[in-house]
PDB file of C-alpha atoms and ligand atoms in Angstrom:
ATOM      1  CA  MET C   1       0.112   0.397   0.089  1.00 56.00           C
ATOM      2  CA  SER C   2       1.305   3.297  -1.255  1.00 65.00           C
ATOM      3  CA  GLU C   3       1.305   6.583   0.876  1.00 83.00           C
ATOM      4  CA  LEU C   4      -0.695   8.835   0.428  1.00 93.00           C
ATOM      5  CA  PRO C   5       1.048  12.300  -1.463  1.00 96.00           C
ATOM      6  CA  LYS C   6       1.988  15.017   1.177  1.00 97.00           C
ATOM      7  CA  ILE C   7       2.743  18.880   0.811  1.00 96.00           C
ATOM      8  CA  LYS C   8       5.064  20.599   2.302  1.00 95.00           C
ATOM      9  CA  VAL C   9       5.294  24.345   2.104  1.00 93.00           C
ATOM     10  CA  THR C  10       8.838  25.867   2.277  1.00 94.00           C
ATOM     11  CA  ARG C  11      10.177  28.898   3.697  1.00 92.00           C
ATOM     12  CA  ASN C  12       9.651  31.875   1.163  1.00 95.00           C
ATOM     13  CA  GLY C  13       9.965  28.667  -2.068  1.00 96.00           C
ATOM     14  CA  PRO C  14       8.049  26.251  -3.614  1.00 97.00           C
ATOM     15  CA  TYR C  15       5.199  23.452  -2.292  1.00 96.00           C
ATOM     16  CA  ILE C  16       7.253  20.112  -2.643  1.00 97.00           C
ATOM     17  CA  VAL C  17       4.155  16.762  -3.698  1.00 98.00           C
ATOM     18  CA  THR C  18       6.379  13.787  -2.664  1.00 97.00           C
ATOM     19  CA  GLY C  19       3.923  10.611  -3.383  1.00 96.00           C
ATOM     20  CA  GLU C  20       3.618   9.791  -6.810  1.00 96.00           C
ATOM     21  CA  VAL C  21       0.799  12.091  -8.109  1.00 96.00           C
ATOM     22  CA  GLU C  22      -0.885  13.123 -11.901  1.00 97.00           C
ATOM     23  CA  TYR C  23       0.095  15.814 -12.755  1.00 96.00           C
ATOM     24  CA  VAL C  24      -3.391  17.367 -14.996  1.00 96.00           C
ATOM     25  CA  ASP C  25      -4.081  19.801 -17.518  1.00 94.00           C
ATOM     26  CA  ALA C  26      -6.581  21.393 -17.895  1.00 95.00           C
ATOM     27  CA  ASP C  27      -8.139  19.135 -20.783  1.00 97.00           C
ATOM     28  CA  GLY C  28      -7.490  16.274 -18.506  1.00 97.00           C
ATOM     29  CA  THR C  29      -4.693  15.645 -20.331  1.00 97.00           C
ATOM     30  CA  VAL C  30      -2.348  13.573 -17.700  1.00 97.00           C
ATOM     31  CA  VAL C  31       1.118  15.446 -19.004  1.00 94.00           C
ATOM     32  CA  LYS C  32       3.759  14.375 -15.946  1.00 95.00           C
ATOM     33  CA  THR C  33       3.466  11.443 -13.360  1.00 97.00           C
ATOM     34  CA  LEU C  34       6.130  12.089 -10.366  1.00 97.00           C
ATOM     35  CA  ALA C  35       6.686  11.244  -7.996  1.00 97.00           C
ATOM     36  CA  LYS C  36       8.496  14.471  -6.403  1.00 97.00           C
ATOM     37  CA  ALA C  37       7.882  17.868  -7.431  1.00 98.00           C
ATOM     38  CA  ALA C  38       8.379  21.580  -6.572  1.00 98.00           C
ATOM     39  CA  LEU C  39       5.361  23.547  -7.367  1.00 97.00           C
ATOM     40  CA  CYS C  40       5.839  27.849  -8.051  1.00 97.00           C
ATOM     41  CA  ARG C  41       3.932  29.078  -4.512  1.00 95.00           C
ATOM     42  CA  CYS C  42       5.084  32.235  -5.561  1.00 96.00           C
ATOM     43  CA  GLY C  43       3.381  32.977  -9.216  1.00 97.00           C
ATOM     44  CA  HIS C  44       7.522  34.400 -11.173  1.00 98.00           C
ATOM     45  CA  SER C  45       8.091  30.453 -12.566  1.00 98.00           C
ATOM     46  CA  GLN C  46       8.586  30.327 -16.215  1.00 98.00           C
ATOM     47  CA  SER C  47       7.340  26.831 -15.655  1.00 95.00           C
ATOM     48  CA  LYS C  48       4.608  26.473 -14.189  1.00 93.00           C
ATOM     49  CA  PRO C  49       3.683  24.976 -12.674  1.00 94.00           C
ATOM     50  CA  PHE C  50       6.824  23.570 -11.076  1.00 96.00           C
ATOM     51  CA  CYS C  51       9.490  25.888  -9.099  1.00 98.00           C
ATOM     52  CA  ASP C  52      12.422  27.164 -11.910  1.00 98.00           C
ATOM     53  CA  GLY C  53      13.630  28.622  -9.212  1.00 98.00           C
ATOM     54  CA  SER C  54      12.914  32.414  -9.915  1.00 98.00           C
ATOM     55  CA  HIS C  55      11.394  32.885  -6.084  1.00 97.00           C
ATOM     56  CA  ARG C  56      15.298  33.334  -4.883  1.00 97.00           C
ATOM     57  CA  GLU C  57      15.722  36.047  -7.649  1.00 97.00           C
ATOM     58  CA  VAL C  58      12.729  38.048  -6.941  1.00 97.00           C
ATOM     59  CA  GLY C  59      12.748  37.972  -3.197  1.00 96.00           C
ATOM     60  CA  PHE C  60       9.788  36.129  -2.788  1.00 96.00           C
ATOM     61  CA  GLU C  61       8.394  36.522   0.431  1.00 94.00           C
ATOM     62  CA  ALA C  62       5.235  33.627   1.371  1.00 90.00           C
ATOM     63  CA  ASP C  63       2.589  34.373   4.179  1.00 83.00           C
ATOM     64  CA  THR C  64       3.082  31.455   7.665  1.00 74.00           C
ATOM     65  CA  ILE C  65      -0.008  28.945   6.581  1.00 69.00           C
ATOM     66  CA  ARG C  66      -1.748  27.510   9.297  1.00 70.00           C
ATOM     67  CA  ALA C  67      -4.429  24.815   9.799  1.00 65.00           C
ATOM     68  CA  GLU C  68      -7.793  24.772  10.628  1.00 68.00           C
TER      69      GLU C  68
HETATM   70  S1  FES E   1       7.659  29.646  -6.236  1.00 86.37           S
HETATM   71 FE1  FES E   1       9.646  28.977  -7.293  1.00 86.37          FE
HETATM   72  S2  FES E   1      10.023  29.962  -9.031  1.00 86.37           S
HETATM   73 FE2  FES E   1       8.433  30.244  -7.196  1.00 86.37          FE
END
C-alpha cells in the first residue's frame, strides 16, 4: 500500500509534493506523473506549475500557512 501524497510548504519557496501524483492539464490530459515535484508558489516561474528557482531572484516572501 502506497503512502498518501504530501505537500510541504517551504519558507519563502515552493510547495514540495512527495508521493506519486499525476499532473493534468486543463483538458484532462496527464502531462507528467512524478514521485516528487516543487510547485511554484510565487507566480514567477517560467515553467509553471513547477518551480524554476525564480522565487529567489524576486525575493519572494510568503505568509505563514496555518492549519484551521
Ligand atoms: S516558487 Fe520557485 S519559482 Fe515560484
